[in-house]
Coordinates of C-alpha atoms in Angstrom, one line a residue:
X1 CA 64.3 68.9 62.4
X2 CA 62.7 69.6 59.3
X3 CA 62.4 67.5 56.4
X4 CA 65.8 67.9 55.0
X5 CA 67.2 68.0 58.3
X6 CA 65.6 64.6 59.0
X7 CA 66.7 62.8 55.8
X8 CA 70.4 64.0 56.9
X9 CA 70.3 62.3 60.4
X10 CA 69.1 59.2 58.7
X11 CA 72.2 59.3 56.1
X12 CA 74.1 59.3 58.8
X13 CA 73.2 56.2 60.8
X14 CA 73.0 54.6 57.0
X15 CA 76.5 55.8 56.3
X16 CA 77.7 54.2 60.0
X17 CA 76.3 50.8 58.9
X18 CA 77.0 50.6 55.5
X19 CA 73.3 50.7 54.9
X20 CA 72.7 51.8 50.8
X21 CA 69.3 52.8 51.1
X22 CA 66.0 52.4 53.7
X23 CA 62.4 52.4 53.1
X24 CA 59.8 53.6 55.3
X25 CA 56.3 52.9 54.8
X26 CA 52.9 54.2 55.9
X27 CA 52.7 51.4 58.0
X28 CA 52.4 50.2 61.9
X29 CA 52.9 46.5 63.5
X30 CA 49.3 45.5 62.6
X31 CA 49.2 46.9 58.8
X32 CA 46.3 49.3 59.5
X33 CA 45.7 51.4 57.5
X34 CA 44.9 54.6 59.2
X35 CA 47.7 54.9 62.0
X36 CA 48.2 56.2 65.7
X37 CA 50.5 59.2 65.4
X38 CA 53.5 57.0 67.5
X39 CA 53.8 55.3 64.2
X40 CA 53.4 58.0 61.5
X41 CA 56.7 57.7 60.6
X42 CA 56.7 58.5 56.6
X43 CA 54.3 61.6 57.6
X44 CA 57.1 62.6 60.4
X45 CA 60.0 62.2 57.6
X46 CA 58.4 63.8 54.4
X47 CA 55.8 65.7 56.1
X48 CA 53.6 64.5 53.5
X49 CA 49.9 63.8 55.2
X50 CA 48.1 61.8 53.0
X51 CA 47.2 58.4 54.5
X52 CA 48.8 56.4 51.4
X53 CA 52.9 56.8 50.6
X54 CA 56.1 55.5 50.4
X55 CA 59.6 56.8 51.2
X56 CA 63.0 55.6 50.0
X57 CA 65.8 57.3 51.4
X58 CA 70.0 56.9 49.3
X59 CA 72.5 58.2 50.0
X60 CA 72.0 60.3 46.4
X61 CA 68.1 60.4 46.9
X62 CA 65.1 60.9 48.6
X63 CA 62.1 59.9 47.2
X64 CA 58.4 59.7 47.9
X65 CA 55.4 57.9 46.3
X66 CA 52.0 58.4 46.3
X67 CA 48.6 57.6 44.1
X68 CA 46.2 59.7 42.2
X69 CA 44.3 61.0 45.3
X70 CA 47.2 62.7 46.8
X71 CA 49.5 64.2 44.0
X72 CA 48.1 67.9 44.4
X73 CA 49.0 67.0 48.4
X74 CA 51.8 65.9 48.5
X75 CA 53.5 68.5 45.6
X76 CA 52.7 70.9 48.2
X77 CA 53.9 69.5 51.1
X78 CA 57.0 68.0 50.1
X79 CA 58.1 71.4 48.6
X80 CA 61.4 73.1 49.1
X81 CA 62.6 69.4 50.8
X82 CA 65.1 67.2 49.1
X83 CA 62.3 64.6 48.4
X84 CA 61.2 64.3 44.8
X85 CA 57.4 62.9 44.0
X86 CA 56.7 59.9 41.9
X87 CA 53.1 59.5 41.0
X88 CA 52.2 56.0 41.0
X89 CA 50.7 55.0 37.8
X90 CA 52.2 57.4 35.3
X91 CA 53.6 55.2 32.6
X92 CA 56.9 55.8 33.2
X93 CA 57.4 55.6 37.2
X94 CA 58.4 52.3 38.4
X95 CA 57.3 50.7 42.0
X96 CA 60.0 51.5 44.8
X97 CA 60.9 48.1 44.5
X98 CA 61.8 48.2 40.6
X99 CA 63.2 50.9 41.4
X100 CA 65.4 50.2 44.3
X101 CA 66.5 47.0 42.0
X102 CA 67.4 49.2 38.9
X103 CA 69.3 52.0 41.3
X104 CA 71.8 50.4 43.9
X105 CA 74.5 48.1 42.5
X106 CA 75.4 44.4 43.7
X107 CA 76.2 44.5 47.3
X108 CA 74.4 47.4 48.3
X109 CA 71.9 46.8 51.9
X110 CA 68.6 47.4 51.8
X111 CA 67.4 48.3 55.2
X112 CA 63.4 47.6 56.5
X113 CA 61.8 47.7 59.7
X114 CA 60.9 44.2 59.7
X115 CA 57.6 45.9 62.0
X116 CA 56.8 47.8 59.5
X117 CA 56.8 45.3 56.8
X118 CA 54.2 41.9 56.1
X119 CA 55.3 39.1 55.1
X120 CA 53.8 39.6 51.6
X121 CA 55.5 42.7 51.1
X122 CA 59.0 41.3 52.3
X123 CA 58.6 37.8 50.0
X124 CA 58.0 40.9 46.6
X125 CA 60.5 42.8 47.8
X126 CA 62.9 40.1 47.7
X127 CA 62.0 38.8 44.8
X128 CA 62.6 42.0 42.9
X129 CA 65.9 42.0 44.0
X130 CA 66.7 38.5 43.9
X131 CA 69.6 38.0 41.1
X132 CA 70.7 41.8 41.5
X133 CA 73.0 41.4 44.1
X134 CA 71.4 43.6 46.4
X135 CA 71.0 42.3 50.3
X136 CA 67.8 43.2 52.8
X137 CA 68.3 43.8 56.4
X138 CA 64.8 43.4 57.8
X139 CA 66.5 45.0 61.5
X140 CA 66.8 48.9 60.9
X141 CA 65.2 51.1 62.6
X142 CA 66.4 54.7 62.0
X143 CA 63.0 56.5 62.7
X144 CA 63.2 55.5 66.5
X145 CA 66.5 57.2 67.0
X146 CA 65.7 59.7 65.2
X147 CA 62.4 60.9 66.1
X148 CA 63.7 62.4 69.4
X149 CA 59.6 63.8 69.7
X150 CA 57.5 60.7 68.7
X151 CA 54.1 60.1 70.2
X152 CA 53.9 57.7 72.6
X153 CA 51.6 54.7 71.6
X154 CA 48.4 55.2 72.4
X155 CA 47.0 53.4 75.9
X156 CA 43.3 54.0 75.4
X157 CA 41.0 51.6 78.4
X158 CA 39.2 48.9 76.2
X159 CA 36.0 48.2 76.6
X160 CA 33.1 45.9 75.6
X161 CA 30.9 45.6 73.0
X162 CA 27.9 44.4 74.2
X163 CA 26.2 41.7 71.9
X164 CA 23.2 43.9 71.7
X165 CA 24.5 45.8 69.0
X166 CA 26.5 43.3 67.7
X167 CA 24.4 40.3 67.2
X168 CA 26.8 37.8 67.6
X169 CA 28.7 37.0 71.1
X170 CA 32.5 36.8 71.2
X171 CA 32.2 33.4 72.1
X172 CA 30.4 32.2 69.2
X173 CA 32.8 34.2 66.8
X174 CA 35.7 32.0 68.1
X175 CA 33.9 29.0 67.6
X176 CA 33.6 29.9 64.0
X177 CA 37.4 30.8 63.3
X178 CA 38.0 27.3 65.2
X179 CA 36.0 25.4 63.2
X180 CA 37.9 27.0 59.9
X181 CA 41.0 26.6 61.8
X182 CA 40.0 22.8 61.7
X183 CA 39.2 22.8 58.4
X184 CA 42.7 24.1 57.4
X185 CA 44.6 21.7 60.1
X186 CA 45.4 24.6 62.5
X187 CA 45.7 24.8 65.8
X188 CA 46.9 27.8 66.1
X189 CA 46.0 31.0 64.4
X190 CA 47.8 34.8 64.8
X191 CA 46.0 37.8 64.6
X192 CA 47.6 41.4 63.9
X193 CA 44.8 42.7 62.2
X194 CA 42.9 45.2 65.1
X195 CA 39.5 45.5 63.2
X196 CA 39.8 41.6 62.9
X197 CA 40.5 41.5 66.7
X198 CA 38.0 43.9 67.8
X199 CA 35.4 42.3 65.6
X200 CA 36.3 38.9 67.2
X201 CA 36.5 39.5 71.0
X202 CA 33.7 42.3 70.8
X203 CA 35.9 44.7 72.0
X204 CA 36.4 48.3 70.9
X205 CA 38.7 51.1 72.0
X206 CA 40.2 54.9 70.9
X207 CA 44.0 54.1 70.1
X208 CA 43.5 55.5 66.1
X209 CA 42.0 58.6 65.9
X210 CA 38.1 57.9 64.6
X211 CA 38.8 54.4 64.6
X212 CA 36.8 52.5 67.4
X213 CA 40.2 49.7 68.0
X214 CA 42.9 48.3 70.7
X215 CA 46.4 48.3 70.0
X216 CA 46.7 44.3 70.7
X217 CA 47.5 41.1 69.0
X218 CA 45.8 37.7 69.3
X219 CA 46.8 34.1 69.8
X220 CA 44.0 31.5 69.1
X221 CA 44.3 28.0 70.3
X222 CA 42.6 24.8 70.2
X223 CA 41.2 25.5 74.1
X224 CA 42.6 29.2 74.9
X225 CA 42.9 32.6 73.8
X226 CA 45.7 35.2 74.2
X227 CA 45.0 39.1 73.9
X228 CA 48.6 40.7 74.1
X229 CA 47.7 44.2 74.7
X230 CA 49.3 46.7 77.4
X231 CA 47.4 45.6 81.1
X232 CA 46.6 48.8 81.6
X233 CA 43.8 49.4 79.6
X234 CA 42.1 46.5 80.0
X235 CA 40.0 46.3 83.8
X236 CA 39.2 43.9 86.6
X237 CA 35.7 43.3 85.0
X238 CA 36.7 43.0 81.5
X239 CA 39.4 40.9 82.5
X240 CA 36.6 38.7 84.3
X241 CA 33.6 39.2 81.6
X242 CA 37.1 37.6 78.9
X243 CA 37.8 34.7 81.2
X244 CA 34.2 33.3 80.7
X245 CA 35.2 32.1 76.8
X246 CA 39.1 31.4 77.9
X247 CA 40.5 34.5 76.8
X248 CA 43.9 35.8 78.7
X249 CA 45.6 38.5 79.1
X250 CA 49.6 39.2 78.3
X251 CA 51.2 42.2 77.7
X252 CA 51.7 43.4 73.9
X253 CA 54.8 42.7 73.8
X254 CA 55.1 39.1 75.1
X255 CA 53.5 38.1 71.6
X256 CA 57.2 37.7 70.3
X257 CA 58.3 35.1 73.2
X258 CA 54.8 33.7 73.2
X259 CA 55.4 32.8 69.7
X260 CA 58.4 30.8 70.2
X261 CA 56.7 28.8 72.8
X262 CA 54.4 27.3 70.4
X263 CA 55.1 23.5 70.3
X264 CA 57.1 21.8 67.6
X265 CA 55.2 20.2 64.6
X266 CA 51.8 22.6 65.3
X267 CA 50.3 24.3 61.9
X268 CA 49.9 28.3 62.7
X269 CA 47.0 29.9 60.5
X270 CA 49.4 33.3 59.7
X271 CA 47.9 35.7 57.2
X272 CA 51.1 37.2 55.2
X273 CA 49.1 40.4 54.3
X274 CA 48.3 41.2 57.4
X275 CA 51.1 39.7 59.9
X276 CA 54.5 41.8 59.9
X277 CA 57.5 40.3 59.2
X278 CA 59.0 40.2 62.7
X279 CA 56.0 38.7 63.5
X280 CA 56.6 36.0 60.9
X281 CA 60.1 35.9 62.1
X282 CA 59.2 35.0 65.6
X283 CA 57.0 32.0 65.5
X284 CA 59.1 29.0 66.4
X285 CA 60.6 27.3 63.0
X286 CA 59.5 24.1 63.5
X287 CA 56.1 25.0 63.2
X288 CA 54.3 24.5 60.0
X289 CA 53.0 27.8 58.5
X290 CA 49.5 28.1 57.1
X291 CA 49.6 30.4 55.2
X292 CA 45.6 32.1 54.7
X293 CA 44.0 35.2 55.1
X294 CA 42.4 36.0 58.9
X295 CA 39.3 34.1 58.4
X296 CA 37.8 37.4 60.9
X297 CA 37.6 38.9 57.5
X298 CA 35.3 37.2 55.2
X299 CA 32.9 36.5 58.6
X300 CA 33.1 40.3 59.8
X301 CA 31.8 41.6 56.0
X302 CA 28.8 39.6 56.3
X303 CA 26.4 41.6 58.3
X304 CA 24.0 39.5 60.5
X305 CA 20.3 40.3 60.8
X306 CA 21.0 42.3 63.9
X307 CA 23.4 44.6 62.8
X308 CA 21.6 44.9 59.4
X309 CA 18.5 46.2 61.4
X310 CA 20.5 48.6 63.6
X311 CA 22.0 50.1 60.2
X312 CA 18.8 51.1 58.5
X313 CA 18.0 53.1 61.6
X314 CA 21.4 54.6 61.8
X315 CA 21.6 55.8 58.1
X316 CA 18.1 57.9 59.4
X317 CA 19.7 59.5 62.0
X318 CA 23.1 60.1 59.4
X319 CA 20.6 61.4 57.0
X320 CA 19.1 63.5 59.5
X321 CA 22.5 65.2 60.6
X322 CA 23.8 65.7 56.9
X323 CA 20.6 67.4 55.8
X324 CA 20.7 69.6 59.0
X325 CA 24.2 70.4 57.8
X326 CA 23.5 71.5 53.9
X327 CA 20.6 73.3 54.9
X328 CA 22.4 75.8 57.2
X329 CA 25.6 75.9 54.8
X330 CA 22.5 77.0 52.3
X331 CA 21.3 79.6 55.0
X332 CA 24.5 81.1 56.0
X333 CA 24.6 84.8 54.7
X334 CA 27.0 86.8 52.5
X335 CA 30.2 87.3 53.5
X336 CA 29.2 84.6 56.6
X337 CA 33.6 83.8 56.3
X338 CA 32.8 79.8 57.1
X339 CA 35.7 77.8 56.4
X340 CA 36.4 74.4 55.6
X341 CA 38.0 73.8 59.4
X342 CA 35.0 75.3 60.8
X343 CA 32.0 73.7 59.0
X344 CA 33.3 70.3 59.7
X345 CA 33.3 71.5 63.6
X346 CA 29.5 72.3 62.8
X347 CA 28.6 69.1 61.0
X348 CA 30.3 66.8 63.8
X349 CA 27.8 69.4 66.1
X350 CA 24.9 67.7 64.0
X351 CA 25.9 64.3 64.3
X352 CA 26.6 64.4 68.0
X353 CA 22.8 65.2 68.4
X354 CA 21.9 62.2 67.6
X355 CA 21.5 59.2 69.7
X356 CA 24.4 56.8 70.1
X357 CA 26.7 59.0 68.2
X358 CA 30.4 58.1 69.0
X359 CA 33.0 59.8 66.9
X360 CA 33.7 60.8 63.5
X361 CA 34.4 57.7 61.1
X362 CA 37.4 59.6 59.7
X363 CA 38.4 63.2 59.6
X364 CA 35.6 65.0 57.2
X365 CA 36.8 66.0 53.7
X366 CA 35.5 69.5 53.3
X367 CA 36.7 71.0 50.0
X368 CA 35.3 74.0 48.0
X369 CA 36.5 74.8 44.5
X370 CA 39.8 73.6 43.1
X371 CA 40.0 71.7 47.1
X372 CA 37.8 69.6 46.1
X373 CA 39.7 68.2 43.1
X374 CA 42.1 66.6 45.3
X375 CA 40.1 63.6 45.9
X376 CA 41.4 63.0 49.9
X377 CA 41.9 66.9 50.6
X378 CA 42.4 67.6 54.5
X379 CA 42.0 71.3 55.0
X380 CA 44.3 72.6 57.7
X381 CA 44.9 75.9 59.0
X382 CA 46.9 77.2 56.1
X383 CA 44.7 76.0 53.7
X384 CA 41.7 76.3 54.9
X385 CA 39.5 78.1 52.5
X386 CA 36.7 80.5 53.5
X387 CA 33.2 79.3 51.8
X388 CA 31.9 81.7 49.2
X389 CA 29.0 82.7 47.6
X390 CA 30.2 80.7 44.4
X391 CA 32.0 77.5 43.5
X392 CA 31.8 73.5 44.0
X393 CA 31.5 72.3 47.6
X394 CA 32.4 68.5 48.3
X395 CA 31.6 67.2 51.8
X396 CA 32.6 63.6 52.1
X397 CA 32.1 62.4 56.0
X398 CA 30.3 59.8 58.3
X399 CA 29.8 58.8 61.9
X400 CA 30.8 56.2 63.9
X401 CA 27.7 54.9 66.3
X402 CA 27.1 52.3 68.7
X403 CA 25.0 51.1 66.0
X404 CA 27.0 51.4 62.6
X405 CA 29.5 53.1 60.6
X406 CA 28.5 55.9 58.0
X407 CA 30.0 57.4 55.1
X408 CA 28.3 60.1 52.8
X409 CA 29.4 62.2 50.5
X410 CA 27.4 64.7 48.7
X411 CA 28.8 67.8 46.3
X412 CA 26.7 71.0 46.1
X413 CA 27.1 74.0 44.1
X414 CA 26.6 77.5 45.7
X415 CA 25.9 80.1 43.0
X416 CA 25.2 79.6 39.2
X417 CA 26.6 76.6 38.0
X418 CA 28.2 76.3 34.1
X419 CA 26.8 74.2 32.2
X420 CA 29.9 71.8 32.2
X421 CA 29.8 71.7 35.9
X422 CA 25.7 70.6 35.6
X423 CA 27.2 68.1 33.0
X424 CA 30.0 66.7 34.9
X425 CA 27.8 66.3 38.2
X426 CA 24.7 64.8 36.1
X427 CA 27.3 62.1 34.5
X428 CA 28.6 60.7 37.7
X429 CA 24.8 60.7 39.3
X430 CA 24.3 58.6 36.0
X431 CA 27.0 56.1 37.1
X432 CA 26.1 56.1 41.0
X433 CA 22.1 55.4 39.5
X434 CA 23.7 52.6 37.2
X435 CA 25.6 50.9 40.3
X436 CA 22.5 51.2 42.4
X437 CA 20.2 49.7 39.9
X438 CA 21.5 46.7 39.1
X439 CA 21.3 43.0 39.1
X440 CA 23.8 40.8 39.0
X441 CA 24.2 36.5 39.4
X442 CA 25.2 35.3 42.5
X443 CA 29.2 34.8 42.3
X444 CA 29.3 38.4 40.7
X445 CA 32.8 40.3 41.8
X446 CA 33.0 44.2 42.6
X447 CA 35.5 44.3 39.4
X448 CA 32.6 43.1 37.3
X449 CA 30.3 46.3 38.8
X450 CA 32.6 48.6 38.2
X451 CA 32.9 49.4 35.1
X452 CA 28.9 50.4 35.1
X453 CA 29.3 53.6 37.6
X454 CA 32.1 55.1 34.4
X455 CA 30.3 54.1 31.6
X456 CA 28.7 58.0 31.0
X457 CA 32.2 59.0 32.1
X458 CA 33.8 57.1 29.3
X459 CA 31.6 58.0 26.7
X460 CA 33.1 61.5 27.1
X461 CA 36.5 60.4 27.4
X462 CA 36.6 60.9 31.2
X463 CA 37.4 58.8 34.2
X464 CA 38.2 58.8 37.7
X465 CA 41.3 57.2 39.5
X466 CA 40.0 55.5 42.5
X467 CA 37.4 52.3 43.3
X468 CA 33.7 53.2 42.6
X469 CA 32.8 51.3 46.4
X470 CA 34.9 49.7 49.8
X471 CA 33.4 47.8 52.6
X472 CA 32.2 49.6 55.7
X473 CA 32.5 47.8 59.4
X474 CA 29.9 48.0 61.7
X475 CA 31.3 50.5 64.7
X476 CA 34.5 50.1 63.4
X477 CA 36.8 50.6 60.5
X478 CA 35.4 52.8 57.5
X479 CA 37.6 50.9 54.8
X480 CA 37.2 47.1 55.4
X481 CA 37.5 44.2 53.3
X482 CA 37.7 41.7 51.8
X483 CA 34.8 42.9 48.8
X484 CA 35.4 45.9 47.1
X485 CA 34.3 47.6 43.5
X486 CA 36.9 48.9 41.5
X487 CA 39.0 48.1 39.3
X488 CA 41.2 45.9 40.6
X489 CA 40.6 42.5 40.2
X490 CA 40.3 41.3 43.4
X491 CA 38.7 37.8 43.4
X492 CA 35.4 38.3 46.3
X493 CA 32.3 37.8 45.0
X494 CA 29.7 40.3 46.7
X495 CA 27.5 38.2 49.2
X496 CA 24.2 38.6 51.0
X497 CA 24.8 40.7 54.0
X498 CA 27.7 43.2 52.9
X499 CA 27.9 46.8 53.1
X500 CA 29.6 48.7 50.7
X501 CA 29.4 52.4 49.5
X502 CA 28.6 53.7 46.2
X503 CA 30.9 56.7 45.4
X504 CA 31.6 57.6 41.5
X505 CA 33.6 60.6 41.0
X506 CA 35.1 63.4 38.3
X507 CA 38.1 65.7 39.3
X508 CA 39.2 68.7 37.0
X509 CA 42.5 69.8 38.9
X510 CA 42.9 72.9 39.5
X511 CA 38.8 73.5 39.3
X512 CA 36.9 71.4 40.8
X513 CA 36.0 67.9 41.6
X514 CA 32.3 65.9 42.5
X515 CA 31.5 62.5 43.7
X516 CA 28.1 61.3 45.2
X517 CA 28.2 58.1 47.6
X518 CA 25.7 56.5 49.5
X519 CA 25.7 53.4 51.3
X520 CA 24.3 49.6 50.0
X521 CA 23.7 46.4 51.5
X522 CA 23.8 43.3 49.0
X523 CA 20.5 41.7 49.0
X524 CA 19.1 38.7 47.5
X525 CA 16.6 39.9 44.6
X526 CA 15.0 36.3 43.2
X527 CA 16.3 32.8 41.6
X528 CA 14.7 31.9 38.5
X529 CA 15.9 28.9 35.9
X530 CA 19.3 31.2 35.7
X531 CA 19.9 31.1 38.7
X532 CA 20.1 33.3 41.6
X533 CA 20.5 37.3 41.2
X534 CA 21.3 39.6 43.6
X535 CA 20.9 43.3 44.2
X536 CA 21.6 46.4 46.0
X537 CA 19.7 47.8 48.5
X538 CA 20.3 51.7 49.3
X539 CA 21.1 52.6 52.8
X540 CA 21.7 56.0 52.7
X541 CA 18.9 58.9 52.8
X542 CA 19.7 62.9 52.0
X543 CA 18.9 64.1 48.3
X544 CA 20.9 65.0 45.7
X545 CA 20.9 68.4 43.8
X546 CA 18.4 69.7 41.6
X547 CA 19.9 72.4 40.6
X548 CA 23.2 70.4 39.0
X549 CA 20.9 67.6 37.0
X550 CA 20.6 68.0 33.5
X551 CA 16.9 66.5 32.9
X552 CA 18.3 66.4 28.8
X553 CA 21.1 63.6 29.8
X554 CA 18.8 61.0 32.2
X555 CA 17.1 58.6 30.6
X556 CA 13.1 57.9 32.0
X557 CA 14.1 55.1 34.0
X558 CA 16.9 57.6 36.0
X559 CA 14.2 60.0 36.7
X560 CA 12.0 57.4 37.9
X561 CA 14.7 56.6 40.4
X562 CA 15.7 60.1 41.5
X563 CA 12.3 60.6 42.2
X564 CA 11.6 57.5 44.0
X565 CA 14.3 57.6 45.8
X566 CA 13.8 61.0 46.8
X567 CA 10.3 60.6 48.0
X568 CA 12.1 58.3 50.5
X569 CA 14.4 60.5 51.6
X570 CA 11.4 63.0 52.1
X571 CA 9.2 60.6 54.2
X572 CA 12.3 59.0 56.2
X573 CA 13.5 62.1 57.0
X574 CA 10.8 64.9 57.7
X575 CA 9.1 63.4 60.4
X576 CA 12.4 64.5 62.5
X577 CA 13.0 67.8 60.9
X578 CA 12.1 71.3 62.0
X579 CA 9.2 72.5 60.0
X580 CA 11.9 75.2 58.2
X581 CA 14.1 72.2 57.5
X582 CA 11.3 70.0 56.4
X583 CA 10.1 72.7 54.1
X584 CA 12.8 73.0 52.7
X585 CA 13.8 69.3 52.1
X586 CA 10.5 69.1 50.4
X587 CA 11.2 71.7 47.6
X588 CA 14.8 69.9 47.1
X589 CA 13.4 66.6 46.7
X590 CA 10.2 67.5 44.7
X591 CA 9.7 65.5 41.4
X592 CA 11.7 66.0 38.8

């Protein structure tokens, strides 16, 4: 079926059950950012493949909401269909819930699949339509009825992640969580988020593309841990290993019946932002619900000394891969016909040579010329551009190693850049340096740091539409909470041991985009009579482009930072580079 035929199929089902609107989010039952193909319902329905979006189908309308990162991509991918694009952030564009509340009539029924919406999302939607005379039915699953060739639920084997990498046993982690539970007066804790489960139980898998997680639920009880996972995924050896920490295996679907069995009057911690509504509805109604974030979210964000030691070495290995790739790309002959897709495979090959590499940490963004202006561009066979001899090229990629997760972005120019291109690159670099060099008092939040990356762009009347940085997991998901560096006022302080990214950018639609990204570690700088001050330690090693830097726009301090950074890049990487590559890198990192 094409997109319009799918819409028609959904509408026929709606008419049969008197449903006025159906909402299809970019979600799975675990509220994941990256979804297994089995749960890519919004992508299947709309044809839009970006990671963020919300689709609404009524009997008269079909609308897709998405944000700045995907405006251009979404417009192209829904072109020719009945879907209309609503650009989140545009001043006249309502949110999907407000649009529904203002468009539907009293008595109309909105249908959702409660497995795909968090408790918090359902509460927000219910609040928005309250007083409008609208009804909400959370048992509507038209996707399963319509998607005839739907991929099966992933079933890769689960495997134990050794303590020599994690730096902490699963027993210790479970103990930490139980102490948090005790502080909140709870005997049980329900976990649905895949990265929290993977971190807590020191388990990894391959159920989600480029995310080393298993599809599972966990229920932590006072003396037992229930792991709900397809039993085919867990071999006898792992069953026995898990049993040493009183972890028992149940089938994935058993979570709903086991929640009903919790004793009356018991308290259970449930994260409303990360628990789907159907799970919440399945809990014994006589239990007390303690609505708090998963304790694992904050615990896993603080990397321990063993993880940090591994990460420092891993970022050197990853830097070697990226520098070898950039050298290879620069030395391609004219008219070589390399494309955005083929060079992605080349970079994977360089990473694959590094010790303990497992997979990409996300699908790499290889974006040439106008494609680089699309923040999260993804090349396809239809769109993959030939990397010609002139134009801006942005590469955003990362690796998952047993010793950590990486994320790096560099922007280069093939040919002779214009004055505007050099100026734009330099302003982005200045924002990057401002974040990298900041000292800040303990207790500072990410949104307070975010403005530093934008200050030089703002002075020129420019900005970028994404956050400056996100948390990074450890051999886990490349995007990790709870802290981030973003304009959004997230009330989470930046603490010692957190690993984030520093990635300001600038995008000129239809022309080019620039982004410069390193990973950074939060550390303590010093204490004095004004309190404790923190700093960022750089973790990433790869040069910036000298030919794109306008020295007249840099302060003495900024030039010194670049020179010191480049000296470190050469010192860390050159011993393990081939002679020609090392000589090339020496030229790239010579003092300004």
